[in-house]
CSV table of C-alpha atoms in Angstrom, one decimal:
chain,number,residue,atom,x,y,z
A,1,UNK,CA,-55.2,-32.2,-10.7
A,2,UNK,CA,-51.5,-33.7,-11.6
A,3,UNK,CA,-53.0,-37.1,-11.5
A,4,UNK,CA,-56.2,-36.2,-13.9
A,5,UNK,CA,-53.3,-34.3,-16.3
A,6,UNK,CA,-50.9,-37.3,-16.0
A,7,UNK,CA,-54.2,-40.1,-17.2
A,8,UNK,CA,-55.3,-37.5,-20.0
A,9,UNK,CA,-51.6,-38.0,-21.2
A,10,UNK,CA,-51.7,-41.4,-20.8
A,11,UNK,CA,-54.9,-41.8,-22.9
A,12,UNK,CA,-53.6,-39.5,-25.7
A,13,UNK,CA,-50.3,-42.2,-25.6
A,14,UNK,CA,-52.4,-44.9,-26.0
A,15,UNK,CA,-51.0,-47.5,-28.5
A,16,UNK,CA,-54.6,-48.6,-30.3
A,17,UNK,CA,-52.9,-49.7,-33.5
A,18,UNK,CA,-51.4,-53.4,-33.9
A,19,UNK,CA,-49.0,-55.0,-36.0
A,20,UNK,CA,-50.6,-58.3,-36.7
A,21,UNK,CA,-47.1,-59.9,-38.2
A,22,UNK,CA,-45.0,-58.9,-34.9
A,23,UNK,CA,-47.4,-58.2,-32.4
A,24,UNK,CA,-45.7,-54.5,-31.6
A,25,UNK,CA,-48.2,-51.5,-30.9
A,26,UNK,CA,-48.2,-47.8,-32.1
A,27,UNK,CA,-50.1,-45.0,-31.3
A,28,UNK,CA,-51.0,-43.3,-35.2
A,29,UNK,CA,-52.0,-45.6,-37.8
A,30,UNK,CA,-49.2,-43.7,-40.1
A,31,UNK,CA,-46.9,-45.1,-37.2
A,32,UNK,CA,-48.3,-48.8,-37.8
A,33,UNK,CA,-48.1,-47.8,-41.8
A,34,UNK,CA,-44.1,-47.5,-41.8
A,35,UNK,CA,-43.5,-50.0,-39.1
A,36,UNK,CA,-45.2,-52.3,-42.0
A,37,UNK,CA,-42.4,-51.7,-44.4
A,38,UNK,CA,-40.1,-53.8,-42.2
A,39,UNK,CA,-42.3,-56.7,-43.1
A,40,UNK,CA,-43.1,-56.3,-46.6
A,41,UNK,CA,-39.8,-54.9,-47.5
A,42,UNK,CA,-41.7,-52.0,-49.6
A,43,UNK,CA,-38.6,-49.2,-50.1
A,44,UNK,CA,-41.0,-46.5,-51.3
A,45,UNK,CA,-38.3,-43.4,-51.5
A,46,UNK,CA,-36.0,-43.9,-54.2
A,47,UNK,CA,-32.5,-41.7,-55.1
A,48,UNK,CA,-32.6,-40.1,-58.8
A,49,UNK,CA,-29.0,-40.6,-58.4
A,50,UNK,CA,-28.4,-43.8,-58.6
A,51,UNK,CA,-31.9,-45.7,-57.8
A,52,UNK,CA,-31.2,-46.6,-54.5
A,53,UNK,CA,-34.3,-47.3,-52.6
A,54,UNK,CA,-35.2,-46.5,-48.7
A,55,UNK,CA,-38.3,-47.2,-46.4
A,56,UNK,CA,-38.4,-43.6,-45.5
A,57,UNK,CA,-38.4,-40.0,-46.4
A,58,UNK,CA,-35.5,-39.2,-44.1
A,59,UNK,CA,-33.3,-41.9,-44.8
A,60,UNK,CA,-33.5,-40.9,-48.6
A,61,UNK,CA,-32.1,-37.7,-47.6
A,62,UNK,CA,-29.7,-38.7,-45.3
A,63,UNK,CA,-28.3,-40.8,-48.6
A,64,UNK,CA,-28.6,-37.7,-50.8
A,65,UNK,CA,-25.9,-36.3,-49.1
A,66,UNK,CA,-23.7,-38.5,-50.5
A,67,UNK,CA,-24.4,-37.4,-53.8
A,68,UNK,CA,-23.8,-33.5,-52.4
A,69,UNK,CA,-21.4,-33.8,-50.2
A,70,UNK,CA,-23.2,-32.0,-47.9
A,71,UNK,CA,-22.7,-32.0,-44.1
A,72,UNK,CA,-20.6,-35.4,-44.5
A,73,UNK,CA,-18.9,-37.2,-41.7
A,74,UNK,CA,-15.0,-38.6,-43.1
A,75,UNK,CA,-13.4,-41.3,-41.2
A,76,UNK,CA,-9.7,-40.4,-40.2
A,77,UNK,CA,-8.3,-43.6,-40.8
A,78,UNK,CA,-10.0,-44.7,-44.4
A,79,UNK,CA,-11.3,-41.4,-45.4
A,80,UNK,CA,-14.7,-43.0,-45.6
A,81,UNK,CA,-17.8,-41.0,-45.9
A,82,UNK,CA,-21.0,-40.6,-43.9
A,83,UNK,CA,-24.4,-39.0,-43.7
A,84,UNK,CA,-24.8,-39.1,-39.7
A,85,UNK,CA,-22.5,-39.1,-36.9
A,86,UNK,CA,-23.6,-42.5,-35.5
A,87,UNK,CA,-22.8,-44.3,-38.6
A,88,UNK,CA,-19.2,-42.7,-38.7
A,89,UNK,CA,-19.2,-44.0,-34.7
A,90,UNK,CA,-19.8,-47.5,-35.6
A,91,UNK,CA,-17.7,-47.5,-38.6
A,92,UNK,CA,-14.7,-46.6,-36.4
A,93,UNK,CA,-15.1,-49.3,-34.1
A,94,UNK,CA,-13.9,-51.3,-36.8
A,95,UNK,CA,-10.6,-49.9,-36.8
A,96,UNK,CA,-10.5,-49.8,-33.0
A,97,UNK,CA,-11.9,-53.0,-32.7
A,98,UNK,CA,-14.0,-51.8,-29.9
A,99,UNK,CA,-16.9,-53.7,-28.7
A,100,UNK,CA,-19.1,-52.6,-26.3
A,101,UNK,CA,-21.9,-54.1,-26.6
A,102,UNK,CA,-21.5,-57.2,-24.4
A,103,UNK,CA,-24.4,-60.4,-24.5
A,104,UNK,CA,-25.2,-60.5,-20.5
A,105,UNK,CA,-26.3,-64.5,-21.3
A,106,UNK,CA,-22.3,-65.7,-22.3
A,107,UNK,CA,-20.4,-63.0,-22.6
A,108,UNK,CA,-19.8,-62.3,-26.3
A,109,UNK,CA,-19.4,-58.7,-27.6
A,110,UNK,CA,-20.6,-56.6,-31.0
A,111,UNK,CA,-19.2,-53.4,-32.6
A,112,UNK,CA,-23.1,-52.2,-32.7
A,113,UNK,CA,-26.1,-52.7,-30.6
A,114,UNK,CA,-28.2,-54.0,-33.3
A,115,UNK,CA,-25.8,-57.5,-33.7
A,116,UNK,CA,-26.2,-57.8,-30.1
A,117,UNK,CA,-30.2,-57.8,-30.5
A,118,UNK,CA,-29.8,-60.2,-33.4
A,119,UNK,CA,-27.4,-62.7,-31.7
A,120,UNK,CA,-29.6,-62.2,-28.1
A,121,UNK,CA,-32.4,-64.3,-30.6
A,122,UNK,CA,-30.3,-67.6,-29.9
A,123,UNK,CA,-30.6,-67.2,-26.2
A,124,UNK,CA,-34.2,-66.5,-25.8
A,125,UNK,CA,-35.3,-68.2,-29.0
A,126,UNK,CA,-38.2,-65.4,-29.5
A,127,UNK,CA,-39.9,-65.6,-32.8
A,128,UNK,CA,-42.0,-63.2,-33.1
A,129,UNK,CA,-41.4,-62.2,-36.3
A,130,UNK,CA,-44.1,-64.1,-38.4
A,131,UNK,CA,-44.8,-64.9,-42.3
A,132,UNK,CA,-47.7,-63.9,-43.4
A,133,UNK,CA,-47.9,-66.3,-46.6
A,134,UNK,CA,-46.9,-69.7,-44.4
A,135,UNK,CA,-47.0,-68.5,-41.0
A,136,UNK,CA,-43.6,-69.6,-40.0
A,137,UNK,CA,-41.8,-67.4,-37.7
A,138,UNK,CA,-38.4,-65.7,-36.8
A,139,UNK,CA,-36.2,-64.3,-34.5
A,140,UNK,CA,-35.3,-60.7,-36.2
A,141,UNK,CA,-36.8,-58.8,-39.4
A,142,UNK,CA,-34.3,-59.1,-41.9
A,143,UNK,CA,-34.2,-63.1,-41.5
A,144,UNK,CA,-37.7,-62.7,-42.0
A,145,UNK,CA,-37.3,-60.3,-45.5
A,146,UNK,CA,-34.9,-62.9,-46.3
A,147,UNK,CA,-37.5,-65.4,-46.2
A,148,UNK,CA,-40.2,-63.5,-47.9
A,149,UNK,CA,-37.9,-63.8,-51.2
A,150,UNK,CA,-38.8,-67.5,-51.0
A,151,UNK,CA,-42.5,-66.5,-51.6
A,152,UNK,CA,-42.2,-63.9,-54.3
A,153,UNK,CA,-38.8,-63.2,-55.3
A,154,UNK,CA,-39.7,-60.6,-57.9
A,155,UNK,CA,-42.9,-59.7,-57.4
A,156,UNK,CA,-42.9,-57.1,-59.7
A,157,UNK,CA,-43.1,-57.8,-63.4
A,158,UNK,CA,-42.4,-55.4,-66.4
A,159,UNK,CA,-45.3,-56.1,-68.9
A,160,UNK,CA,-43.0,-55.1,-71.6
A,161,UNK,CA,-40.5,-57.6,-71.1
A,162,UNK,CA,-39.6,-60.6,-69.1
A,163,UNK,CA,-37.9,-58.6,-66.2
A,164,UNK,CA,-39.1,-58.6,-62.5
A,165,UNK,CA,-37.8,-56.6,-59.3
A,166,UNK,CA,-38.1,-57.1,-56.0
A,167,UNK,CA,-39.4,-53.9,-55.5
A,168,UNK,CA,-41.8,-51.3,-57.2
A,169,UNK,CA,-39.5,-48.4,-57.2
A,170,UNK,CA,-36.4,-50.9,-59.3
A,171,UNK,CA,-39.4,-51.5,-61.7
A,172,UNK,CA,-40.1,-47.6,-62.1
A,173,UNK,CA,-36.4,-47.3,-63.1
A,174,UNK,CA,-36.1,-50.1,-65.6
A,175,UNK,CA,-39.3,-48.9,-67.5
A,176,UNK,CA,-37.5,-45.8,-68.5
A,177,UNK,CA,-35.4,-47.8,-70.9
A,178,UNK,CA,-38.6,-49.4,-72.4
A,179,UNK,CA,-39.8,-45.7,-72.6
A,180,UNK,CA,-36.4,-44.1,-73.3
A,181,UNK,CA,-37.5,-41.5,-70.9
A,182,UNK,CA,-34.9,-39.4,-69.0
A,183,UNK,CA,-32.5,-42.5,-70.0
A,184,UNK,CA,-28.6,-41.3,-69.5
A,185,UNK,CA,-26.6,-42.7,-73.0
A,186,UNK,CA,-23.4,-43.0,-73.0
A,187,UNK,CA,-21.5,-40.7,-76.0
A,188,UNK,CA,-18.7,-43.5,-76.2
A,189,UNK,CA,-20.9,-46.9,-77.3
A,190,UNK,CA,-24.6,-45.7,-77.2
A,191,UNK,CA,-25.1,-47.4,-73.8
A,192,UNK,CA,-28.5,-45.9,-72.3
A,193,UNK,CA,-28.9,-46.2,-68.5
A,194,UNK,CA,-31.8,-45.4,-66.1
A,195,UNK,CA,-29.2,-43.1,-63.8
A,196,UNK,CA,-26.7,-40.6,-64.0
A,197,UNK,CA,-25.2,-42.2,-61.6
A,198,UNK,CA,-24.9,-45.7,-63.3
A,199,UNK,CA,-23.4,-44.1,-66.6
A,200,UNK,CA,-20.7,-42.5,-64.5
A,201,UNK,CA,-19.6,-45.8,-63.3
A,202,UNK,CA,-20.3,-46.9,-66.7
A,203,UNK,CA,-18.0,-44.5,-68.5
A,204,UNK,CA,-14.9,-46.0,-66.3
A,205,UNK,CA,-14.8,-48.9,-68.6
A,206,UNK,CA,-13.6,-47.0,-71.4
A,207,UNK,CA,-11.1,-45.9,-69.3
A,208,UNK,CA,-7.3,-47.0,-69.5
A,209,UNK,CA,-6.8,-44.6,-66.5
A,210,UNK,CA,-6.5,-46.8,-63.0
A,211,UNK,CA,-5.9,-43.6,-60.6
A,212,UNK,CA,-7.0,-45.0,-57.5
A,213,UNK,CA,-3.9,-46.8,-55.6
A,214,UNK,CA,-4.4,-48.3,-52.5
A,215,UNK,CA,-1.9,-47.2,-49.5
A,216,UNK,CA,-1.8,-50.7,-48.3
A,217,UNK,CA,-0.7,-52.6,-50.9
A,218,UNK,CA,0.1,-50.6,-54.0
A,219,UNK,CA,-2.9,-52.0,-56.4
A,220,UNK,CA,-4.6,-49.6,-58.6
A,221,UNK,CA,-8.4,-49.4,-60.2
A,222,UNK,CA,-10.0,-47.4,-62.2
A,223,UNK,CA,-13.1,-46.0,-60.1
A,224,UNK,CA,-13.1,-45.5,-56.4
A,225,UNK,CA,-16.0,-47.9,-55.7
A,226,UNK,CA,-13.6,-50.7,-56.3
A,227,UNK,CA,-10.7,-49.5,-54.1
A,228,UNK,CA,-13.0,-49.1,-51.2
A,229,UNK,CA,-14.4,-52.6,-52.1
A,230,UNK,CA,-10.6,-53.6,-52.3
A,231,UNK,CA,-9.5,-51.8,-49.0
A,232,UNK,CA,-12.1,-54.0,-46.8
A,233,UNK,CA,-10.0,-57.0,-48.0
A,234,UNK,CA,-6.9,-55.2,-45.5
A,235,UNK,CA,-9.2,-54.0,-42.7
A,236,UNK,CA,-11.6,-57.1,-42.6
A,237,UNK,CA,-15.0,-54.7,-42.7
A,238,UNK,CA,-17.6,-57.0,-43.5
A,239,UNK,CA,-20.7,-54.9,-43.3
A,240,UNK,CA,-23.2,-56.7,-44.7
A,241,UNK,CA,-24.7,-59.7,-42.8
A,242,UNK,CA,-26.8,-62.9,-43.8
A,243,UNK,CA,-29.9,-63.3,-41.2
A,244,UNK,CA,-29.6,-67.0,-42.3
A,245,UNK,CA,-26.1,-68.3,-41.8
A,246,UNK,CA,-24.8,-65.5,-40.1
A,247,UNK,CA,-21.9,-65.3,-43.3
A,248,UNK,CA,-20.8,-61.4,-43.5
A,249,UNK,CA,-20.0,-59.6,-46.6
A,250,UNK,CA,-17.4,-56.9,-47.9
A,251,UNK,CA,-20.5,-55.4,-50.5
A,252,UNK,CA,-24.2,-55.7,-50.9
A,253,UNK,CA,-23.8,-57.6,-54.0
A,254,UNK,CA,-22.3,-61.1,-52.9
A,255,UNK,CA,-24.8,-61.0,-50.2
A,256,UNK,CA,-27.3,-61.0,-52.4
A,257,UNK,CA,-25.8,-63.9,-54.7
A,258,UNK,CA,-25.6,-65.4,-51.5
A,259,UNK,CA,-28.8,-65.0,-50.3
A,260,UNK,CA,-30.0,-67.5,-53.2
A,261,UNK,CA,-28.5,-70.1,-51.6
A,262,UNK,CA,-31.3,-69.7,-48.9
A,263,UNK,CA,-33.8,-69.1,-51.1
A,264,UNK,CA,-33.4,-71.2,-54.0
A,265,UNK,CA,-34.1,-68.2,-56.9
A,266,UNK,CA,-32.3,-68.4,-60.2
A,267,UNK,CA,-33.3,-65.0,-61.7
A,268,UNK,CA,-30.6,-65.8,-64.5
A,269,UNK,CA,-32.5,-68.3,-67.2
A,270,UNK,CA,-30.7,-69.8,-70.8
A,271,UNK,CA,-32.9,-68.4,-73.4
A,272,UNK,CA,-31.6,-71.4,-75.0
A,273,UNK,CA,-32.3,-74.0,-72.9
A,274,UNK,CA,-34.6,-72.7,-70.3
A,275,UNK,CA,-32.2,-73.9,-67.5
A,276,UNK,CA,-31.7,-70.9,-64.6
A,277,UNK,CA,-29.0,-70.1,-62.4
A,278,UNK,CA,-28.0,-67.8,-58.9
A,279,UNK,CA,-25.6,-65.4,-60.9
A,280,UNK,CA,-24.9,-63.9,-64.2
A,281,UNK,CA,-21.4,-65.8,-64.1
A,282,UNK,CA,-22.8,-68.9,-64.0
A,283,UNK,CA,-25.2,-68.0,-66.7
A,284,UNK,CA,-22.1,-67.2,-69.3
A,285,UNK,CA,-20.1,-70.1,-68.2
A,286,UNK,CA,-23.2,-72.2,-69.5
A,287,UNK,CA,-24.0,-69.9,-72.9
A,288,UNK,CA,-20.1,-71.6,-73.8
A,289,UNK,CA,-22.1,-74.9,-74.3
A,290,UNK,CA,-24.4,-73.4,-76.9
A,291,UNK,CA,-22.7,-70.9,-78.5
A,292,UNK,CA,-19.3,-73.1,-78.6
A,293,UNK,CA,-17.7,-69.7,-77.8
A,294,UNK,CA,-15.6,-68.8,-74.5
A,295,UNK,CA,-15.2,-64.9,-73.4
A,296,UNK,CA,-11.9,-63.8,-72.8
A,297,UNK,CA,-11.7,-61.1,-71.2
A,298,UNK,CA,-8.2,-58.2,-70.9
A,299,UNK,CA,-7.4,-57.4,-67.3
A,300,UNK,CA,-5.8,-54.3,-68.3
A,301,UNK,CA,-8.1,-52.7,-70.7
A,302,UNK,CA,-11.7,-54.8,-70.4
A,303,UNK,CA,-11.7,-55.8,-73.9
A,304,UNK,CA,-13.2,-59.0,-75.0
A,305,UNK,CA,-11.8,-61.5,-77.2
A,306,UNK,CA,-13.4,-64.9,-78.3
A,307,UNK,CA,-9.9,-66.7,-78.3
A,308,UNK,CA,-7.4,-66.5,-75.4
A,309,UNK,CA,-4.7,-64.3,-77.4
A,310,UNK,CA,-1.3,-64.4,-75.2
């Protein structure tokens, strides 16, 4: 009888549904459906904070709770902020140092489990993580997200203007400034923004205030986005990681300036001159050569001149 009960069990288990870019099995097809999402990069949940997008339901919440301040977990040493225990856990190690996640091939230890999967790769040279467009494969999913950009970049367009996202939800935000639907405009300058979230950040350039000092050094700034960017500089926290090069970054955004490296895109084009480049900065440096003028920006107060005035 225990051995008829324990085969029904197994058959009910039975993983029928196959991911043809990885090879890994699942037992639902809405199983199959989300694991997909770490191939096609697809974030279908997105914050009406501050447009940050997620692969799933529950990880859009978890993020929410930054905006509410509910059930957060604060880091003794930084004061740092997080929606789950486990992420607080492997934030600490950075302070500690700990690492115990040890590579049983040569010995090299992580702060998380998840760098020792990525690094294990280099030993056992599995690439099982396939391309769909060119059939090329790679050790880990995010080198092969990364790669994906290489294929299409932005693959979607707004048909109102020359825009194009990498994702459908960062094209569902934008095209509330073409609609001027629940846009956010800012009371100083007129500024209109697809978030609440974004116009709060906003609002700090008109600002002369710089009330957030860092304990380590003295320095000052005016929102606390960019002291906590600043205070990885003292502690070394690099938490965001290239699947290429293995380069690690203090925020999102010079990973994904750096990402461009990899992938050759130059969202940023002259509208001159046509030519494109991998940033925005590089993009005003060239405008100079049209426009014959040079921006000068204050360091105190953000305003902009068109001569340096000293």
């Amino acid at each position: 009888m225990e051995d008829a009960v324990r085969k029904a069990k197994g058959a009910s288990a039975e993983k029928r549904h196959h991911c043809d870019q990885c090879g890994k099995r699942f037992t639902t097809k809405l199983i199959l459906s989300r694991h997909m999402r770490v191939h096609t990069g697809e974030k279908p949940f997105s914050c009406d904070q501050c447009g940050k997008s997620y692969k799933s339901e529950y990880n859009l919440t978890l993020h929410q709770r930054l905006h509410t301040g509910e059930n957060l977990f604060c880091c003794f040493q930084c004061e740092k902020k997080f929606a789950t225990k486990h992420q607080l856990i492997n934030h600490v190690r950075i302070h500690t140092g700990e690492k115990p996640f040890a590579c049983d091939q040569c010995g090299k230890s992580f702060n998380q489990k998840v760098t020792l999967k990525k690094h294990f790769a280099v030993h056992t040279k599995e690439q099982n993580h396939r391309c769909d467009q060119c059939g090329k494969t790679f050790g880990d999913s995010s080198t092969l997200l990364t790669h994906l950009l290489t294929h299409s970049a932005r693959r979607f367009a707004c048909d109102e203007c020359e825009k194009s996202f990498s994702f459908k939800s960062s094209l569902r935000l934008h095209k509330r400034l073409h609609s001027g639907h629940n846009l956010c405009c800012c009371e100083t300058c007129g500024k209109r923004f697809t978030t609440r979230d974004q116009l709060e950040k906003h609002k700090i350039s008109h600002s002369t205030d710089r009330p957030h000092r860092c304990d380590q050094c003295g320095k000052s700034f005016k929102g606390k986005p960019m002291l906590t960017l600043h205070q990885r500089l003292h502690t070394r926290e690099k938490l965001f990681w290239c699947g290429h090069c293995g380069r690690r970054f203090i925020a999102r955004s010079y990973l994904t300036v750096h990402l461009r490296v990899h992938t050759e895109e130059r969202p940023f084009t002259c509208d001159q001159c046509g030519v494109s480049f991998k940033d925005k900065g590089s993009l005003k440096q060239h405008s100079v050569i049209h426009t014959g003028k040079r921006d000068h920006s204050c360091g105190e107060c953000g305003k902009h001149l068109d001569i340096c005035q000293v």
